[in-house]
Coordinates of C-alpha atoms in Angstrom, one line a residue:
M1 CA 55.9 54.9 19.1
K2 CA 56.3 52.2 21.7
R3 CA 52.5 51.5 22.1
R4 CA 53.0 48.6 24.5
H5 CA 55.4 50.7 26.6
F6 CA 52.8 53.5 26.6
L7 CA 50.2 51.1 27.8
T8 CA 52.4 50.0 30.7
I9 CA 53.1 53.7 31.6
G10 CA 49.3 54.3 31.4
G11 CA 48.7 51.6 33.9
A12 CA 51.2 53.2 36.2
A13 CA 49.5 56.5 35.8
A14 CA 46.1 55.1 36.6
G15 CA 47.4 53.1 39.5
S16 CA 47.0 49.8 37.6
A17 CA 48.2 46.6 39.2
V18 CA 50.2 45.7 36.1
L19 CA 53.3 47.1 37.7
L20 CA 55.4 44.7 39.7
P21 CA 56.0 45.8 43.3
L22 CA 58.6 48.5 43.6
T23 CA 61.7 47.9 45.7
R24 CA 64.3 50.2 47.3
A25 CA 67.8 49.3 48.0
V26 CA 70.8 51.2 49.2
L27 CA 74.5 51.1 48.6
A28 CA 76.4 49.4 51.3
D29 CA 79.1 52.1 51.4
A30 CA 77.1 55.3 50.7
Q31 CA 73.3 54.7 51.4
E32 CA 72.5 55.9 47.9
P33 CA 69.0 55.1 46.6
V34 CA 69.1 52.4 44.0
P35 CA 65.9 52.8 41.9
H36 CA 64.1 49.7 40.6
P37 CA 64.4 49.6 36.8
H38 CA 61.2 51.4 35.7
G39 CA 59.1 49.3 38.0
H40 CA 59.1 46.4 35.6
A41 CA 60.5 42.9 35.7
T42 CA 64.2 42.7 36.4
P43 CA 66.3 42.2 33.2
K44 CA 67.4 38.6 32.9
A45 CA 71.1 37.7 33.1
G46 CA 72.5 34.7 31.2
T47 CA 75.8 33.3 30.0
S48 CA 75.7 35.1 26.7
L49 CA 74.0 38.1 25.3
A50 CA 70.5 37.3 24.2
T51 CA 68.6 39.5 21.8
A52 CA 65.5 38.9 19.6
G53 CA 67.1 36.0 17.8
V54 CA 70.7 37.2 18.0
R55 CA 73.5 35.9 20.2
A56 CA 76.9 37.4 20.8
E57 CA 79.4 36.0 23.2
R58 CA 80.4 38.2 26.1
F59 CA 83.8 39.8 26.0
E60 CA 84.3 38.8 22.4
A61 CA 84.5 42.3 21.0
T62 CA 87.1 44.9 21.8
M63 CA 85.8 48.1 23.3
P64 CA 86.8 51.0 21.0
V65 CA 87.7 54.5 22.2
P66 CA 85.5 57.0 20.4
P67 CA 87.4 58.9 17.7
V68 CA 88.3 62.5 18.5
L69 CA 86.9 65.1 16.1
R70 CA 89.5 67.4 14.7
P71 CA 88.8 71.0 14.0
V72 CA 88.6 72.2 10.4
S73 CA 90.2 75.5 11.5
S74 CA 91.4 77.3 14.6
T75 CA 92.2 80.8 15.6
S76 CA 93.8 82.3 18.7
D77 CA 90.6 81.7 20.7
T78 CA 88.3 79.5 18.7
D79 CA 88.1 76.0 17.3
V80 CA 85.7 75.3 14.4
Y81 CA 84.2 71.9 13.7
R82 CA 81.8 70.4 11.1
Q83 CA 79.8 67.2 11.5
D84 CA 77.1 65.5 9.4
I85 CA 74.1 64.0 11.1
T86 CA 73.6 61.0 8.9
A87 CA 72.0 57.5 8.7
A88 CA 74.6 54.8 8.5
D89 CA 74.9 51.0 8.7
V90 CA 77.2 50.3 11.6
G91 CA 78.8 47.1 13.0
I92 CA 77.6 46.4 16.5
L93 CA 76.8 42.7 16.6
P94 CA 79.2 40.2 14.9
G95 CA 78.3 39.4 11.3
L96 CA 75.5 41.9 11.1
T97 CA 75.0 45.5 10.3
T98 CA 72.7 47.8 12.2
P99 CA 70.9 50.8 10.6
A100 CA 71.7 53.8 12.9
L101 CA 71.5 57.5 13.2
T102 CA 75.0 58.9 13.7
Y103 CA 77.2 61.9 14.0
G104 CA 79.7 61.5 11.1
G105 CA 78.9 57.8 10.6
S106 CA 80.2 56.8 14.0
F107 CA 78.3 54.9 16.7
V108 CA 79.3 56.4 19.3
G109 CA 79.7 59.9 17.9
P110 CA 83.2 61.4 17.7
T111 CA 84.4 63.1 20.9
I112 CA 84.9 66.8 20.9
R113 CA 87.7 67.9 23.3
A114 CA 87.2 71.6 24.3
T115 CA 89.2 73.7 26.7
S116 CA 87.9 75.9 29.5
G117 CA 87.7 79.5 28.3
R118 CA 88.2 78.6 24.6
R119 CA 85.3 79.0 22.2
V120 CA 84.0 76.2 20.0
L121 CA 81.8 76.5 16.9
V122 CA 80.2 73.3 15.6
T123 CA 78.2 73.3 12.3
Y124 CA 75.9 70.3 11.9
R125 CA 74.4 69.3 8.5
N126 CA 71.3 67.2 8.7
T127 CA 71.4 64.6 5.9
T128 CA 68.6 62.4 7.4
T129 CA 64.9 62.5 6.5
E130 CA 63.8 63.8 10.0
P131 CA 64.3 67.0 11.9
V132 CA 67.0 66.8 14.5
N133 CA 69.0 69.1 16.8
V134 CA 71.9 69.0 19.2
H135 CA 71.9 69.6 22.9
L136 CA 75.1 70.0 24.8
H137 CA 74.1 68.2 28.0
G138 CA 75.7 70.0 31.0
G139 CA 76.8 72.9 28.9
H140 CA 76.5 76.5 30.2
V141 CA 75.4 78.0 26.8
A142 CA 73.2 80.7 25.4
A143 CA 69.6 79.8 24.9
Q144 CA 69.8 79.9 21.0
H145 CA 72.6 77.3 21.2
D146 CA 71.2 75.0 23.8
G147 CA 69.3 72.7 21.4
Y148 CA 65.9 73.9 22.5
P149 CA 63.4 71.1 21.6
M150 CA 61.6 73.2 19.0
D151 CA 64.7 74.6 17.4
V152 CA 65.4 71.9 14.9
I153 CA 67.6 71.4 11.8
Q154 CA 65.3 70.4 9.0
P155 CA 66.4 67.7 6.5
G156 CA 69.0 69.2 4.3
G157 CA 69.6 72.1 6.6
T158 CA 72.6 73.2 8.7
R159 CA 73.0 75.0 12.0
T160 CA 76.0 76.3 13.9
Y161 CA 76.2 76.0 17.7
E162 CA 78.5 78.3 19.7
Y163 CA 79.9 77.0 23.0
L164 CA 82.0 79.5 25.0
N165 CA 83.1 76.9 27.5
Q166 CA 83.0 79.3 30.4
Q167 CA 82.9 76.6 32.9
P168 CA 85.3 74.3 34.7
G169 CA 86.6 71.1 33.2
A170 CA 83.9 68.4 33.0
T171 CA 82.6 65.3 31.2
L172 CA 79.7 66.5 29.1
W173 CA 77.9 64.8 26.2
Y174 CA 75.9 66.0 23.1
H175 CA 72.7 64.3 21.9
D176 CA 69.5 65.0 20.0
H177 CA 66.8 66.9 21.8
S178 CA 64.1 67.3 19.1
H179 CA 60.7 67.1 20.9
H180 CA 58.8 63.8 20.6
L181 CA 61.8 62.4 18.6
E182 CA 64.6 62.6 21.2
A183 CA 64.1 59.1 22.6
A184 CA 64.1 57.4 19.2
H185 CA 67.0 59.4 17.9
V186 CA 69.3 58.9 20.9
Y187 CA 68.4 55.2 21.1
H188 CA 69.4 54.8 17.5
G189 CA 72.8 56.5 18.0
L190 CA 72.7 60.3 18.2
A191 CA 75.0 60.7 21.2
G192 CA 78.7 61.6 21.7
F193 CA 81.1 62.9 24.3
Y194 CA 82.0 66.5 24.8
L195 CA 85.0 66.8 27.2
I196 CA 86.1 70.1 28.6
D197 CA 89.8 70.1 29.5
D198 CA 90.8 72.5 32.2
P199 CA 94.4 73.8 32.3
R200 CA 94.0 74.2 36.1
E201 CA 93.7 70.4 36.4
Q202 CA 97.1 69.8 34.9
T203 CA 98.9 70.4 38.2
L204 CA 96.9 67.6 39.8
R205 CA 98.6 65.0 37.6
L206 CA 95.5 62.9 37.1
P207 CA 95.8 60.1 34.5
D208 CA 95.7 61.7 31.0
G209 CA 96.3 61.0 27.3
Q210 CA 95.7 57.4 26.4
Y211 CA 95.0 56.6 30.1
D212 CA 92.0 59.0 30.1
V213 CA 89.2 57.0 28.5
P214 CA 85.5 58.0 28.0
I215 CA 83.1 55.1 28.2
M216 CA 79.5 55.4 27.1
L217 CA 77.2 52.8 28.7
R218 CA 73.8 52.0 27.4
D219 CA 71.4 49.2 26.7
A220 CA 69.7 47.9 23.5
L221 CA 67.5 45.2 22.1
F222 CA 68.1 43.9 18.6
E223 CA 66.0 42.2 15.9
S224 CA 67.3 39.0 14.4
T225 CA 68.4 41.1 11.4
G226 CA 70.6 43.3 13.6
E227 CA 68.2 46.2 13.7
L228 CA 67.7 48.1 16.9
F229 CA 64.3 47.3 18.4
G230 CA 62.9 50.4 20.1
D231 CA 59.3 49.4 21.0
G232 CA 58.1 47.7 24.1
D233 CA 59.3 48.0 27.7
P234 CA 62.8 49.6 28.1
A235 CA 63.6 46.9 30.8
E236 CA 63.7 44.4 27.9
R237 CA 66.8 46.1 26.5
T238 CA 69.1 43.7 28.1
T239 CA 72.1 43.9 25.7
F240 CA 74.6 46.2 27.3
L241 CA 76.8 48.3 25.1
A242 CA 80.1 50.0 26.1
N243 CA 81.2 52.5 23.5
G244 CA 78.8 50.8 21.0
K245 CA 80.0 47.2 21.4
P246 CA 78.1 44.4 23.3
V247 CA 79.8 43.5 26.6
P248 CA 83.3 43.9 25.2
H249 CA 86.8 43.7 26.8
F250 CA 89.4 46.4 27.0
Q251 CA 93.1 45.9 27.5
V252 CA 94.8 48.0 30.1
A253 CA 98.3 48.4 31.6
A254 CA 99.1 47.8 35.2
R255 CA 98.8 51.5 36.2
K256 CA 96.1 54.1 36.9
Y257 CA 93.4 55.0 34.4
R258 CA 90.7 57.7 34.4
F259 CA 87.4 56.4 33.1
R260 CA 84.8 58.9 32.2
L261 CA 81.5 56.9 32.7
L262 CA 78.3 58.1 31.1
N263 CA 74.9 56.5 31.3
A264 CA 73.5 57.2 27.8
A265 CA 70.7 54.7 28.1
N266 CA 67.2 56.1 27.4
E267 CA 65.7 54.7 30.6
R268 CA 68.0 52.6 32.8
N269 CA 69.8 53.0 36.1
F270 CA 73.2 51.3 36.3
R271 CA 74.5 50.1 39.7
L272 CA 78.1 49.4 38.8
G273 CA 80.8 47.4 40.6
L274 CA 84.3 46.2 39.4
D275 CA 84.7 42.8 41.1
G276 CA 85.0 44.5 44.4
A277 CA 87.9 46.7 43.2
E278 CA 88.2 50.2 44.4
L279 CA 86.7 52.9 42.3
V280 CA 88.1 56.3 43.2
Q281 CA 85.4 58.8 42.1
I282 CA 86.9 62.2 41.3
S283 CA 84.1 63.9 39.3
T284 CA 80.4 64.2 38.8
D285 CA 78.3 65.9 36.1
G286 CA 79.7 69.3 36.7
G287 CA 83.4 68.4 37.1
L288 CA 85.8 67.6 39.8
L289 CA 84.6 66.9 43.4
P290 CA 86.3 68.8 46.2
A291 CA 88.0 65.5 47.3
P292 CA 88.1 62.0 45.9
L293 CA 85.7 59.3 47.1
H294 CA 86.8 55.7 47.6
R295 CA 83.9 53.4 46.6
T296 CA 83.2 49.9 45.5
E297 CA 79.8 50.6 43.8
L298 CA 78.5 53.5 41.7
V299 CA 74.9 54.4 40.7
L300 CA 74.2 56.3 37.5
S301 CA 70.8 57.1 36.2
S302 CA 70.2 58.1 32.5
G303 CA 72.3 61.1 31.6
E304 CA 74.5 61.1 34.7
R305 CA 78.3 61.0 34.5
A306 CA 81.0 60.1 36.9
D307 CA 84.8 60.0 36.4
V308 CA 86.6 57.3 38.4
V309 CA 90.3 56.3 38.7
V310 CA 91.1 52.6 38.8
D311 CA 94.6 51.6 39.8
F312 CA 95.4 48.3 37.9
S313 CA 98.9 48.2 39.3
R314 CA 97.5 46.3 42.3
Y315 CA 96.9 43.4 40.0
P316 CA 99.3 41.1 38.2
V317 CA 99.4 40.9 34.4
G318 CA 96.8 38.4 33.3
T319 CA 94.1 39.6 35.8
Q320 CA 90.6 40.2 34.4
L321 CA 88.2 42.5 36.2
V322 CA 84.5 42.7 35.2
L323 CA 82.5 45.9 35.4
A324 CA 79.0 44.7 36.1
D325 CA 75.5 46.0 36.7
A326 CA 74.0 44.7 40.0
T327 CA 70.8 43.5 38.2
G328 CA 71.7 43.0 34.5
G329 CA 75.1 41.4 34.8
P330 CA 78.5 42.1 33.0
V331 CA 79.0 45.3 31.1
L332 CA 82.7 45.4 30.3
R333 CA 85.8 43.4 31.1
F334 CA 89.3 45.0 31.8
D335 CA 92.2 42.7 30.9
V336 CA 95.6 43.6 32.5
V337 CA 98.0 42.8 29.7
R338 CA 101.3 44.7 30.4
T339 CA 103.2 46.9 32.8
A340 CA 103.7 50.6 32.3
A341 CA 105.4 53.5 34.0
D342 CA 103.0 55.8 35.9
T343 CA 103.6 59.3 37.2
S344 CA 99.9 60.1 37.7
R345 CA 98.3 60.4 41.1
V346 CA 95.0 61.2 42.8
P347 CA 95.6 64.0 45.3
D348 CA 93.7 64.3 48.5
R349 CA 92.2 67.7 47.4
L350 CA 90.9 68.2 43.8
R351 CA 89.3 71.7 43.8
V352 CA 87.7 74.3 46.0
L353 CA 84.0 74.8 45.2
P354 CA 82.8 78.3 46.3
A355 CA 79.5 78.3 48.3
L356 CA 76.4 79.3 46.3
P357 CA 74.8 82.6 47.2
P358 CA 71.8 82.4 49.6
A359 CA 68.6 81.3 47.8
T360 CA 65.8 83.9 47.5
V361 CA 63.2 81.8 45.8
T362 CA 61.9 78.2 46.5
R363 CA 59.9 76.4 43.8
E364 CA 57.9 73.1 43.7
V365 CA 58.3 70.8 40.8
T366 CA 56.4 67.6 40.4
L367 CA 57.1 64.8 37.9
G368 CA 54.3 62.3 37.0
F369 CA 52.2 60.7 34.3
G370 CA 48.6 61.4 33.4
A371 CA 46.5 60.8 30.4
D372 CA 45.2 63.1 27.6
E373 CA 41.6 63.4 26.6
T374 CA 41.8 60.1 24.6
G375 CA 43.3 58.2 27.5
Y376 CA 46.7 58.1 26.0
P377 CA 49.6 58.4 28.5
Q378 CA 51.0 61.9 28.9
G379 CA 54.1 63.0 30.7
R380 CA 53.6 66.0 33.0
V381 CA 55.5 68.5 35.0
N382 CA 53.4 70.2 37.7
D383 CA 50.4 68.4 36.2
R384 CA 50.9 69.9 32.7
P385 CA 52.5 68.5 29.6
F386 CA 55.2 70.5 27.8
D387 CA 53.9 73.4 25.8
P388 CA 56.5 75.6 24.0
D389 CA 54.1 78.5 24.1
R390 CA 53.9 78.4 27.9
V391 CA 56.6 79.7 30.3
D392 CA 56.3 77.7 33.6
F393 CA 58.8 79.7 35.7
Q394 CA 60.2 83.2 35.2
V395 CA 63.6 83.4 36.8
R396 CA 65.5 86.7 37.5
Y397 CA 68.9 86.9 36.0
G398 CA 71.5 86.2 38.7
A399 CA 69.0 84.7 41.1
T400 CA 69.8 81.7 43.3
E401 CA 66.8 79.3 43.8
I402 CA 66.0 76.1 45.6
W403 CA 63.9 73.6 43.7
H404 CA 62.0 70.8 45.5
V405 CA 61.5 68.1 42.8
V406 CA 58.9 65.4 43.7
N407 CA 58.2 62.2 41.9
T408 CA 54.4 61.5 42.3
D409 CA 54.5 58.2 40.4
P410 CA 55.1 54.6 41.6
I411 CA 57.9 54.4 38.9
D412 CA 61.2 56.1 38.8
H413 CA 62.0 59.4 37.1
N414 CA 65.0 61.6 37.1
F415 CA 65.5 65.4 36.7
H416 CA 67.7 67.3 34.3
L417 CA 68.1 71.1 34.4
H418 CA 69.5 72.9 31.3
M419 CA 71.8 75.9 31.3
T420 CA 73.3 75.6 34.9
Q421 CA 74.7 73.1 37.3
F422 CA 73.1 72.6 40.7
R423 CA 74.0 71.6 44.2
V424 CA 72.1 68.8 45.9
L425 CA 70.8 69.8 49.3
D426 CA 69.0 66.6 50.3
R427 CA 67.4 63.4 48.9
G428 CA 63.9 62.9 50.2
G429 CA 64.7 64.6 53.4
D430 CA 67.8 62.5 53.9
P431 CA 71.2 64.2 54.0
A432 CA 73.0 64.8 50.7
L433 CA 75.5 62.1 49.8
P434 CA 79.3 62.5 49.7
Q435 CA 79.2 62.6 45.9
D436 CA 76.7 65.5 46.1
A437 CA 79.5 67.8 47.3
G438 CA 80.2 68.4 43.6
R439 CA 77.9 70.1 41.0
K440 CA 75.3 68.1 39.0
D441 CA 72.8 68.7 36.2
T442 CA 70.9 65.3 36.4
I443 CA 69.7 63.4 39.4
I444 CA 67.6 60.3 40.1
V445 CA 64.2 60.9 41.8
P446 CA 63.0 57.4 42.9
A447 CA 59.4 56.4 42.9
G448 CA 57.4 58.5 45.5
R449 CA 60.5 60.3 46.6
S450 CA 61.9 63.8 46.2
V451 CA 65.2 65.9 46.0
R452 CA 66.0 69.5 46.8
V453 CA 68.6 71.3 44.6
Q454 CA 70.0 74.8 44.6
A455 CA 71.1 76.6 41.5
T456 CA 72.2 80.1 40.3
F457 CA 70.9 81.3 37.0
T458 CA 73.4 83.7 35.4
G459 CA 75.4 84.2 32.2
F460 CA 72.5 84.2 29.7
L461 CA 68.9 85.3 29.2
G462 CA 66.2 83.3 27.4
K463 CA 64.2 80.1 27.5
Y464 CA 65.5 76.7 28.7
V465 CA 63.8 73.4 29.5
Y466 CA 63.9 71.1 32.5
H467 CA 62.6 67.6 32.3
C468 CA 62.8 63.9 33.2
H469 CA 65.8 62.5 31.4
F470 CA 64.2 59.1 30.9
L471 CA 63.8 60.1 27.3
E472 CA 60.6 58.1 26.7
H473 CA 59.1 60.2 29.5
S474 CA 60.3 63.6 28.1
S475 CA 59.1 62.5 24.6
L476 CA 55.7 62.1 26.1
G477 CA 55.7 65.6 27.5
M478 CA 57.4 65.4 30.9
M479 CA 59.2 68.6 30.3
A480 CA 58.6 72.3 31.2
Q481 CA 60.4 75.6 30.5
L482 CA 61.8 78.5 32.4
E483 CA 62.7 81.9 31.1
I484 CA 65.6 83.9 32.5
V485 CA 64.6 87.6 32.4
P486 CA 66.5 90.8 33.3

């Protein structure tokens, strides 16, 4: 898989000069590190989408809103769902079909809307020819329901996952996590939104209903036949998809919208701006921030989420605003097409986050590449590749710990911790950013830099993984596991 990409990674691990010089940039309004895309050549921007022999005009397609999955049954405290994991031909590029791996035949997968404190059961049936599984990214779930990389659903098999949703409202997502296959499976379509609605948020009067829109952003490269091309350097995936459509448009009313932004790319950092318009960030990975942040740019690494409110009432009908990546160009255009009544608001205070207990343990975590005995690139955490038979950290139930995560490579990584959300203490010795006031589960660790995070491990016992969420990196072994013990 991705032999040429592996060779490039191998050069980085060995200190080869094949990598272009790395650069660091900062946001003008927040001093947030903006990682260089994988240390490779900057994706090219042009007047239309260019793929391997396929052209699609920007803003031609309409961005769909992912369908909402309906429960097959409900009780007083539980909603029950069923989904097939299936291969399907889907329409992404005009006039072509793309073979994909899907949840229920949909690219993006159907959205599951859960409620804080209300249990969800989802039974998945694997109708594909490869083992798969499902990880609820950002979910506080029992180990046997976390989508552990070795706990797979074999072809023809089924598995039921239980989600108790004992956490505040948040924008989560579900995706494949089968070891060595996660990068290919997610790239080919196995991803969908899982939104936890929190009744406590209703009094805030944030935009809701049709004005609460999840948007999955990712990149891709296509063959001339319409097939997804997964080999080579991820930086060459320069076709941007919003909810599965190439650089589409989306019609909005002149009022406030809540957009739930997710970076579902395997290996890309989006630096997003909306033609200078104000993006009011209200949420991060773990749910609402204590207070809204008024921004003009937003950085998301792979797996990160941010909810923003955009007030289109400031613009006359007929206005077009383009959401664009600072390096790769346009991603999505919003067209203001009508007026609408609006009783929503963004209050000055969103929620109170209790302080974490004092930490009693500090751990060191390094992310970096090496090579196996044959010279093949190998992802490593603390200088060792993932081994399901090895427990790297034993964590006492209820303990609060500080983890110092260091990127030892001249290319970017990021860090994702399963089972619990964390608080960001600092970024490379620099103070935490305003958006770090919330809770997170995924964070960028730029080349040669570090972060410190603090988390409490409670609720469940068992084994969970932590890893780089650049999925090509975790597929190569940049993953380790902890075990929560009594």
